[in-house]
XYZ file of C-alpha atoms in Angstrom:
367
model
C 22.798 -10.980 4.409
C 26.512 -9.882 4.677
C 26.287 -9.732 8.537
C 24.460 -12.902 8.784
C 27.295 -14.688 6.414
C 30.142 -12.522 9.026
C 28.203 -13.649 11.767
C 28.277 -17.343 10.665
C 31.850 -17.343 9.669
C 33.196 -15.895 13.209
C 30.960 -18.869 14.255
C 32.679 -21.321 12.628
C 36.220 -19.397 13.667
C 35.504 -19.583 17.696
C 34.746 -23.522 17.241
C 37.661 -24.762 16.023
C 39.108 -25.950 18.864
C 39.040 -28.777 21.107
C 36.193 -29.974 22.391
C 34.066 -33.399 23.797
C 31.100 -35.316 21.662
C 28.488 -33.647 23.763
C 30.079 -30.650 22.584
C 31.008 -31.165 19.026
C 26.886 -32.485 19.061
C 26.223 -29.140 20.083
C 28.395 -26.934 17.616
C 27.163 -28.913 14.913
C 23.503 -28.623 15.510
C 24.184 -24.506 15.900
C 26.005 -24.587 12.663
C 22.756 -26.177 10.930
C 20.770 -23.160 12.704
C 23.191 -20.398 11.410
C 23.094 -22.046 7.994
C 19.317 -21.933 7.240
C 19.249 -18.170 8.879
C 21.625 -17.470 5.855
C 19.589 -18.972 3.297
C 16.401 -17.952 4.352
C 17.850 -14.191 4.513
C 19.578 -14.526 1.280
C 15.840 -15.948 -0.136
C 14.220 -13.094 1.132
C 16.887 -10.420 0.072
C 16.122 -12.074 -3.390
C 12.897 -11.981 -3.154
C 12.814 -8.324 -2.357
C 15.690 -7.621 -5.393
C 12.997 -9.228 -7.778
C 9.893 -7.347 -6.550
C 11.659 -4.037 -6.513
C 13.494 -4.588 -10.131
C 10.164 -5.501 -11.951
C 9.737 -3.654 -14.887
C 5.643 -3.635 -15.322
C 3.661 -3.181 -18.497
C 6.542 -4.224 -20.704
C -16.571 -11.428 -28.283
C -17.860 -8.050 -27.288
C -20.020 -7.771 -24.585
C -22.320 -4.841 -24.064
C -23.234 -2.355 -20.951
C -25.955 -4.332 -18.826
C -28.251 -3.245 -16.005
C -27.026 -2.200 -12.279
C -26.541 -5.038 -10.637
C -25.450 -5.804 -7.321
C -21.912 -5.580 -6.318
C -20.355 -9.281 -6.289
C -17.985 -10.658 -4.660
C -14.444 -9.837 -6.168
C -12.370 -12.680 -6.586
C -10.137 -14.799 -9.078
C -11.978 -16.233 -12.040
C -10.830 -18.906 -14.350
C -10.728 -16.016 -17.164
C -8.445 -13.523 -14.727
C -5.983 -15.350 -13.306
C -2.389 -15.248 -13.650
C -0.750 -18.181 -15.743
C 2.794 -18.474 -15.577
C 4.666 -15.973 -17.528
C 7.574 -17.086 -19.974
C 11.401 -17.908 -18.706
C 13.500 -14.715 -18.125
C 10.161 -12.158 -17.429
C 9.851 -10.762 -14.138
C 7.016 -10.981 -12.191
C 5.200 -7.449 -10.871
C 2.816 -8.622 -8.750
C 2.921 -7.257 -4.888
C 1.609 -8.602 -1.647
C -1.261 -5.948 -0.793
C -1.665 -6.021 3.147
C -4.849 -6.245 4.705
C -7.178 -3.017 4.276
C -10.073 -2.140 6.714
C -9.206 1.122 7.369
C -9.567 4.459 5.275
C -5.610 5.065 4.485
C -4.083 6.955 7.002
C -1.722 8.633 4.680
C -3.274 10.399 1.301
C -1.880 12.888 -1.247
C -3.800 16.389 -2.867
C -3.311 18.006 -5.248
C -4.392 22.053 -5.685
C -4.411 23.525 -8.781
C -2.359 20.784 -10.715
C 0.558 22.045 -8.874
C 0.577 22.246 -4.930
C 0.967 18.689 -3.188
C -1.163 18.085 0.205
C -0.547 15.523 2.573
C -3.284 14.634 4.828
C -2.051 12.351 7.936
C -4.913 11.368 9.781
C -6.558 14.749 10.462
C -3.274 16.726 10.053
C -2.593 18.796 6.556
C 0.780 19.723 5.379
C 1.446 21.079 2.271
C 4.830 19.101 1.209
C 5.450 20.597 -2.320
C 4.611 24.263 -4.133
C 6.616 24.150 -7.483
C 8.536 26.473 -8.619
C 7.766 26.901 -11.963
C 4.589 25.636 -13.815
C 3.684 21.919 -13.671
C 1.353 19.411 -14.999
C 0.614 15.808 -14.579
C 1.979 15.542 -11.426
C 1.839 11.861 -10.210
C 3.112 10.214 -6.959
C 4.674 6.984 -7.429
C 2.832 3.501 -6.165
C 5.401 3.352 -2.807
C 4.983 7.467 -2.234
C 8.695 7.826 -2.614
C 9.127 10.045 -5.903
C 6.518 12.477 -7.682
C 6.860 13.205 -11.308
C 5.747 16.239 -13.675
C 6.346 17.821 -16.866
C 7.438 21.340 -17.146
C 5.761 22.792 -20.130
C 7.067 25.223 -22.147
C 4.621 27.891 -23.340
C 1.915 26.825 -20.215
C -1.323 24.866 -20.184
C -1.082 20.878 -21.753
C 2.021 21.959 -23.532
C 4.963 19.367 -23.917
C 8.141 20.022 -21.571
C 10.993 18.545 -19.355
C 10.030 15.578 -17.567
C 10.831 16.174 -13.160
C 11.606 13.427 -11.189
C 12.096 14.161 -7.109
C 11.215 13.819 -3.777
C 7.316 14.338 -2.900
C 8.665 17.554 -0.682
C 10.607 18.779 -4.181
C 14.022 17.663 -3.241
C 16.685 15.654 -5.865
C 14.610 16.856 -8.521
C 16.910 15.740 -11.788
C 15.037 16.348 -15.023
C 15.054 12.917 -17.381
C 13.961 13.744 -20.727
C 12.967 16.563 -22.818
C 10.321 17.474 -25.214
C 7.260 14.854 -23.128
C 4.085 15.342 -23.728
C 1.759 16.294 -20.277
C -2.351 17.262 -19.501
C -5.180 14.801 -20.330
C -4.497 11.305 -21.168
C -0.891 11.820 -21.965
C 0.561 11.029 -18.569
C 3.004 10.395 -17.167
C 1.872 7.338 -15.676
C 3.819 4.982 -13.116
C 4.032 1.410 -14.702
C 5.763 0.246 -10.704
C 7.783 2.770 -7.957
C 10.749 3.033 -10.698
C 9.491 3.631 -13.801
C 6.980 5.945 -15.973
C 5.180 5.214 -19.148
C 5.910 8.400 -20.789
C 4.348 10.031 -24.664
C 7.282 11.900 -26.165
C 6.840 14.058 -28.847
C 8.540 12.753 -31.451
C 7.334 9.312 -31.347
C 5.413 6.419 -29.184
C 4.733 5.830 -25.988
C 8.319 4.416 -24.149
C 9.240 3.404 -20.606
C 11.533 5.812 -18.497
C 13.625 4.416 -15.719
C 13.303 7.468 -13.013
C 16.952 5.562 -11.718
C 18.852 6.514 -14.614
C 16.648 7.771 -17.348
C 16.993 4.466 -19.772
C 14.510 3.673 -22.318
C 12.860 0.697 -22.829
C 9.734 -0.299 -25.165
C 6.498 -1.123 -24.199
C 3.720 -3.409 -25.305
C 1.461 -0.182 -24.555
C 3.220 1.964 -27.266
C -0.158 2.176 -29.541
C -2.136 3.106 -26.663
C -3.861 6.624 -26.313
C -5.149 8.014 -23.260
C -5.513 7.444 -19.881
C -3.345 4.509 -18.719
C -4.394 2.519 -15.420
C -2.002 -0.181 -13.290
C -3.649 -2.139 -10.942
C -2.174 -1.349 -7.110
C -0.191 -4.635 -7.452
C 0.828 -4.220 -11.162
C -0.472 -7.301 -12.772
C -3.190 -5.293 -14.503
C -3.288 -2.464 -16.899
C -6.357 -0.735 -18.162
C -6.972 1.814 -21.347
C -9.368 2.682 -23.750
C -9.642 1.587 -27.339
C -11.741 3.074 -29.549
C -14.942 3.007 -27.502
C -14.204 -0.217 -25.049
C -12.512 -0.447 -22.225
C -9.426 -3.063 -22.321
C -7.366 -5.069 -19.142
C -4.551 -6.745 -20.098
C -1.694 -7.746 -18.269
C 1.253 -5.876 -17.792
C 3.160 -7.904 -21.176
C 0.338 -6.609 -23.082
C -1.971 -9.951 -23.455
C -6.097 -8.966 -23.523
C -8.188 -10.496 -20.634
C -11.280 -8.361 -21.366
C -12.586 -5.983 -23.156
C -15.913 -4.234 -23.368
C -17.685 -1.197 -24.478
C -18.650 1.183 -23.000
C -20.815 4.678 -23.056
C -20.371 8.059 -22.447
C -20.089 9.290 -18.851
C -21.886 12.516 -19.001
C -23.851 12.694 -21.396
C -23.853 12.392 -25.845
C -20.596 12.428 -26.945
C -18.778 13.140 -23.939
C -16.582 10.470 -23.648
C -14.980 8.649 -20.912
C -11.377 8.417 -19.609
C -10.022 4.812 -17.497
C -9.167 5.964 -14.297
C -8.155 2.318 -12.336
C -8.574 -1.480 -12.258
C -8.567 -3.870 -9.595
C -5.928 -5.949 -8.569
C -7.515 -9.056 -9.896
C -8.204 -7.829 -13.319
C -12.245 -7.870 -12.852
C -13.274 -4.140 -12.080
C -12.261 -0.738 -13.979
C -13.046 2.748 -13.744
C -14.465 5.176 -15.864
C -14.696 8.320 -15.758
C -14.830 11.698 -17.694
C -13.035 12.443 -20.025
C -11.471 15.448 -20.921
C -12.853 18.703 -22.136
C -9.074 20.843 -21.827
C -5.414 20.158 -21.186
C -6.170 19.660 -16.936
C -5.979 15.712 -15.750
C -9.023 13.756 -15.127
C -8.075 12.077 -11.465
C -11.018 10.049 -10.404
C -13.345 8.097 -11.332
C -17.372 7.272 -11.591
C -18.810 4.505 -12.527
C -17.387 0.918 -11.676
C -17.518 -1.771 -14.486
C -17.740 -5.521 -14.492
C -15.561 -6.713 -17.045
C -16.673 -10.228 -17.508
C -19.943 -8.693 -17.903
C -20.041 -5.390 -19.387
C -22.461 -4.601 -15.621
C -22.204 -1.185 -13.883
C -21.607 -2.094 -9.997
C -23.554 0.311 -7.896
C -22.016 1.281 -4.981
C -23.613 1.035 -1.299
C -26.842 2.986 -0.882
C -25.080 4.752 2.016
C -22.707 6.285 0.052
C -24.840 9.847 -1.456
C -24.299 10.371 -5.151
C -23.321 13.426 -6.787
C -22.161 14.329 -9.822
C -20.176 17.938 -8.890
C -16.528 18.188 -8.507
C -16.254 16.537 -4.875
C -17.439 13.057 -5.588
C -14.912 10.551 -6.958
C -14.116 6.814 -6.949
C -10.824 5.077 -6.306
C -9.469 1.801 -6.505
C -7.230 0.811 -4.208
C -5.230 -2.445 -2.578
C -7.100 -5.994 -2.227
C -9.974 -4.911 -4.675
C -11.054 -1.727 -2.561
C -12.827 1.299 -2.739
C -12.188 4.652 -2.041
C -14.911 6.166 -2.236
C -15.163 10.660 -1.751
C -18.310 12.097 -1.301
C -19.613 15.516 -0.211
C -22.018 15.448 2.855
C -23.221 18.500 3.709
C -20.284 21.195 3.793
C -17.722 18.141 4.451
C -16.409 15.679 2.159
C -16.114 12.145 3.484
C -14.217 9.541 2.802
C -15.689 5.717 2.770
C -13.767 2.711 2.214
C -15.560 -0.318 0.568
C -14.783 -4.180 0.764
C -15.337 -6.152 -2.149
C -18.535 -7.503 -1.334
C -20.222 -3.863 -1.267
C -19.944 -3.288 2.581
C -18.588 0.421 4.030
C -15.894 -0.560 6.337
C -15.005 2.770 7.053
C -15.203 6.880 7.035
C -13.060 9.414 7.623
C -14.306 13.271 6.766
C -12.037 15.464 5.494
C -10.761 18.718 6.712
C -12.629 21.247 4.719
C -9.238 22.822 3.406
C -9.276 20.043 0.977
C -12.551 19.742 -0.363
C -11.656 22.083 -3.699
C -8.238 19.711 -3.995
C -7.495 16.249 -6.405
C -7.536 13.167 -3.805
C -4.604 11.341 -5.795
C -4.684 8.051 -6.194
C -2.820 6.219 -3.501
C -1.790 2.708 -2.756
């Protein structure tokens, strides 16, 4: 915007001098052109300011027989009114997605970080010290983790840095990591956080702030949708989506994922508000990272997934949701692991197999 506004104003310096009407006609029609350039880069520049600044997450119906997958798209009961004057909206433009993600993150052992580029794995990050709940942010640009004092799920120092390690700066002591305690990303900036000496608060990874949340009561798992309108958690035993300022669009219950009394954990929900993800839950300190079983929430159904994909219930097969209402989708096939990507309408668009040096690591979930 600054060079536009130079550019315009060394305009309007070179033209002030004398000239004919055919000329004058001319200079005035190019200072109309250089004018709207300005506003509509100053717009945009706004626009981007606003998207990047958003702070996000500020009748019972029962489980129902498999159906088949639906369409996903915006009901009267999910879509987004108009917040109130002063909030800032979340919500992101998700691009078009008919491709398995080029780019993906792993995780080995709660600690190393993978990245898998097509067919080409790096390994970008081997801590240190001991970590746990290691996340990567929505837009990939920061990871965060707790150092915990003593080992396992204990509380530590909460790391903020680079995905490859780099500008790590520690933000707050004494935060609670390992099962449902996060951290979790509420956007690219900030991290719902569980300290231990009192609710659940939001961390600016900028500068360390705290700010409240309307999730503060909430235990457990914590899940934004990839373009932050939607947040998903467990109460009791129902799953809830609310938007991010806290107000309940559904909620239903929901059983146990493996079994009597096992539990489940939230692991996602779709960027309209209609689908979440259950999965385990957790049995030790480690981090339940994918899900199982996709659930309708205007109806309580359990959406089956494609009869191409083969089910299994060991340690390589996962769910993910992902931009525009996706699936990702990772399944062992033999001695691979694949990868399928599914529309909305229950169609595999794509597959990618793995290199087999990942097929013991956490796919993390990626936007």
């Amino acid at each position: 915007m600054t060079n536009d506004l130079h550019s315009y104003l060394s305009d309007l310096a070179e033209e002030v001098i004398a000239v004919d009407l055919r000329d004058r006609v001319l200079v005035t029609s190019r200072r109309a052109t250089t004018r709207r350039r300005v506003l509509t880069a100053s717009a945009a520049a706004v626009a981007v300011v606003a998207v990047a600044s958003g702070v996000a997450w500020a009748g019972r119906p029962g489980p129902k027989a498999d159906g088949v997958l639906p369409a996903i798209s915006h009901s009267p009961s999910t879509a987004v009114t108009p917040r109130p004057s002063g909030s800032v909206s979340t919500g992101l433009v998700q691009p078009a997605i008919r491709k398995v993600p080029q780019i993906l993150y792993y995780l080995k052992n709660d600690t190393d970080l993978y990245r898998l580029d097509g067919t080409s794995t790096t390994r970008v990050l081997e801590p240190r010290v001991e970590s746990c709940g290691l996340t990567i942010a929505p837009n990939r640009s920061r990871i965060a983790y707790v150092t915990p004092i003593g080992g396992g799920g204990h509380p530590g120092d909460l790391i903020v840095a680079r995905p490859d390690g780099r500008s790590a700066k520690t933000l707050r002591p004494d935060i609670h990591c390992g099962g449902g305690s996060g951290p979790f990303w509420t956007d690219s900036q900030h991290l719902l956080i569980t300290p231990v000496d009192g609710p659940r608060v939001v961390v600016d990874v900028r500068n360390g702030r705290i700010s409240s949340t309307p999730f503060a009561d909430t235990t457990g798992y914590v899940a934004r949708s990839p373009n932050g309108l939607y947040v998903a958690y467990r109460e009791d035993e129902d799953i809830v989506v609310a938007r991010h300022d806290g107000t309940v669009i559904h909620r239903v219950a929901h059983g146990d994922e493996q079994g009597p009394d096992s539990g489940f954990s939230v692991q996602g929900v779709s960027d309209n508000g209609r689908y979440a993800l259950a999965g385990v839950d957790n049995t030790d300190p480690g981090v339940v990272r994918r899900g199982r079983t996709v659930v309708d929430m205007t109806t309580g159904d359990k959406v089956p997934l494609p009869a191409a994909i083969p089910r299994s219930e060991g340690r390589d097969f996962g769910v993910h949701l992902t931009v525009s209402n996706h699936l990702l989708v990772r399944a062992p096939v033999g001695t691979s692991t694949k990868l399928y990507l599914v529309s909305p309408t229950g169609k595999v668009m794509d597959t990618r197999t793995e290199p087999a040096a990942l097929r013991e690591m956490d796919l993390l979930t990626s936007y």
